């Protein structure tokens, strides 16, 4: 099964702000369990790090948004995309 692992490290000079990262966008997005989300029946996105994702309805479809808490000087988000 093809897999892409993406690691993002955010360093901020201002702590206490919340940043929203859009991990996926599509017509159909559902929570499949265990930090995994299924996008348009073809792509799956798994949040490997400690963050949780939220499915948000938008005008262009659905988005998988991940809140990145910057209470620490740096935070790391790890995602796996597989199809």
PDB file of C-alpha atoms in Angstrom:
ATOM      1  CA  UNK A   1       0.000   0.000   0.000  1.00  0.00           C
ATOM      2  CA  UNK A   2       1.591   3.329  -1.055  1.00  0.00           C
ATOM      3  CA  UNK A   3       2.350   5.646   1.862  1.00  0.00           C
ATOM      4  CA  UNK A   4       3.539   9.222   2.251  1.00  0.00           C
ATOM      5  CA  UNK A   5       4.690  10.280   5.724  1.00  0.00           C
ATOM      6  CA  UNK A   6       4.721  14.021   6.341  1.00  0.00           C
ATOM      7  CA  UNK A   7       6.392  15.629   9.373  1.00  0.00           C
ATOM      8  CA  UNK A   8       5.846  19.310  10.071  1.00  0.00           C
ATOM      9  CA  UNK A   9       7.673  21.122  12.841  1.00  0.00           C
ATOM     10  CA  UNK A  10       6.346  24.512  13.848  1.00  0.00           C
ATOM     11  CA  UNK A  11       8.472  26.900  15.858  1.00  0.00           C
ATOM     12  CA  UNK A  12       6.853  30.032  17.144  1.00  0.00           C
ATOM     13  CA  UNK A  13       8.157  33.061  18.949  1.00  0.00           C
ATOM     14  CA  UNK A  14       4.676  33.691  20.335  1.00  0.00           C
ATOM     15  CA  UNK A  15       3.325  30.997  22.631  1.00  0.00           C
ATOM     16  CA  UNK A  16      -0.323  30.476  23.427  1.00  0.00           C
ATOM     17  CA  UNK A  17      -1.707  30.988  19.925  1.00  0.00           C
ATOM     18  CA  UNK A  18      -3.609  28.259  18.143  1.00  0.00           C
ATOM     19  CA  UNK A  19      -2.902  27.577  14.486  1.00  0.00           C
ATOM     20  CA  UNK A  20      -5.232  25.507  12.304  1.00  0.00           C
ATOM     21  CA  UNK A  21      -3.563  23.254   9.715  1.00  0.00           C
ATOM     22  CA  UNK A  22      -5.675  21.974   6.812  1.00  0.00           C
ATOM     23  CA  UNK A  23      -4.504  18.382   6.314  1.00  0.00           C
ATOM     24  CA  UNK A  24      -7.035  17.402   3.617  1.00  0.00           C
ATOM     25  CA  UNK A  25      -9.880  18.849   1.579  1.00  0.00           C
ATOM     26  CA  UNK A  26     -12.475  16.999  -0.484  1.00  0.00           C
ATOM     27  CA  UNK A  27     -16.077  16.271  -1.305  1.00  0.00           C
ATOM     28  CA  UNK A  28     -16.497  13.398   1.149  1.00  0.00           C
ATOM     29  CA  UNK A  29     -14.469  13.116   4.356  1.00  0.00           C
ATOM     30  CA  UNK A  30     -15.290  10.744   7.189  1.00  0.00           C
ATOM     31  CA  UNK A  31     -13.631   9.654  10.418  1.00  0.00           C
ATOM     32  CA  UNK A  32     -12.551   6.016  10.067  1.00  0.00           C
ATOM     33  CA  UNK A  33     -11.256   5.608  13.641  1.00  0.00           C
ATOM     34  CA  UNK A  34      -7.854   5.491  15.342  1.00  0.00           C
ATOM     35  CA  UNK A  35      -6.853   8.927  14.056  1.00  0.00           C
ATOM     36  CA  UNK A  36      -7.596   7.938  10.446  1.00  0.00           C
ATOM     37  CA  UNK A  37      -9.856   9.830   8.044  1.00  0.00           C
ATOM     38  CA  UNK A  38     -11.082   8.631   4.638  1.00  0.00           C
ATOM     39  CA  UNK A  39     -11.202  11.190   1.818  1.00  0.00           C
ATOM     40  CA  UNK A  40     -13.362  10.654  -1.280  1.00  0.00           C
ATOM     41  CA  UNK A  41     -13.107   6.840  -0.972  1.00  0.00           C
ATOM     42  CA  UNK A  42      -9.543   6.879  -2.345  1.00  0.00           C
ATOM     43  CA  UNK A  43      -7.189   8.568   0.126  1.00  0.00           C
ATOM     44  CA  UNK A  44      -6.755   7.984   3.845  1.00  0.00           C
ATOM     45  CA  UNK A  45      -5.020  10.365   6.232  1.00  0.00           C
ATOM     46  CA  UNK A  46      -3.774   9.221   9.638  1.00  0.00           C
ATOM     47  CA  UNK A  47      -2.682  11.637  12.349  1.00  0.00           C
ATOM     48  CA  UNK A  48       0.272   9.870  13.952  1.00  0.00           C
ATOM     49  CA  UNK A  49       1.264  12.578  16.437  1.00  0.00           C
ATOM     50  CA  UNK A  50      -0.681  13.626  19.556  1.00  0.00           C
ATOM     51  CA  UNK A  51      -3.035  16.066  17.813  1.00  0.00           C
ATOM     52  CA  UNK A  52      -6.611  15.273  16.861  1.00  0.00           C
ATOM     53  CA  UNK A  53      -8.409  16.151  13.657  1.00  0.00           C
ATOM     54  CA  UNK A  54     -11.783  17.695  13.099  1.00  0.00           C
ATOM     55  CA  UNK A  55     -13.966  17.420   9.992  1.00  0.00           C
ATOM     56  CA  UNK A  56     -15.302  20.862   9.062  1.00  0.00           C
ATOM     57  CA  UNK A  57     -17.938  21.626   6.416  1.00  0.00           C
ATOM     58  CA  UNK A  58     -16.970  24.459   4.060  1.00  0.00           C
ATOM     59  CA  UNK A  59     -18.379  25.933   0.841  1.00  0.00           C
ATOM     60  CA  UNK A  60     -15.896  23.880  -1.188  1.00  0.00           C
ATOM     61  CA  UNK A  61     -16.584  20.566   0.595  1.00  0.00           C
ATOM     62  CA  UNK A  62     -15.125  19.123   3.763  1.00  0.00           C
ATOM     63  CA  UNK A  63     -11.793  19.821   5.395  1.00  0.00           C
ATOM     64  CA  UNK A  64      -9.696  17.881   7.855  1.00  0.00           C
ATOM     65  CA  UNK A  65      -8.383  20.523  10.231  1.00  0.00           C
ATOM     66  CA  UNK A  66      -5.772  19.930  12.916  1.00  0.00           C
ATOM     67  CA  UNK A  67      -5.293  22.455  15.713  1.00  0.00           C
ATOM     68  CA  UNK A  68      -1.634  23.079  16.530  1.00  0.00           C
ATOM     69  CA  UNK A  69      -1.171  24.361  20.055  1.00  0.00           C
ATOM     70  CA  UNK A  70       1.791  26.700  20.440  1.00  0.00           C
ATOM     71  CA  UNK A  71       1.944  26.780  24.233  1.00  0.00           C
ATOM     72  CA  UNK A  72       5.429  25.303  23.792  1.00  0.00           C
ATOM     73  CA  UNK A  73       8.118  26.973  21.648  1.00  0.00           C
ATOM     74  CA  UNK A  74       7.764  24.182  19.059  1.00  0.00           C
ATOM     75  CA  UNK A  75       5.260  21.495  18.086  1.00  0.00           C
ATOM     76  CA  UNK A  76       5.442  18.617  15.607  1.00  0.00           C
ATOM     77  CA  UNK A  77       2.624  17.233  13.468  1.00  0.00           C
ATOM     78  CA  UNK A  78       3.077  13.832  11.790  1.00  0.00           C
ATOM     79  CA  UNK A  79       0.618  12.688   9.120  1.00  0.00           C
ATOM     80  CA  UNK A  80       0.507   9.559   6.974  1.00  0.00           C
ATOM     81  CA  UNK A  81      -1.308   9.634   3.633  1.00  0.00           C
ATOM     82  CA  UNK A  82      -2.076   6.262   2.049  1.00  0.00           C
ATOM     83  CA  UNK A  83      -4.159   5.054  -0.850  1.00  0.00           C
TER      84      UNK A  83
END
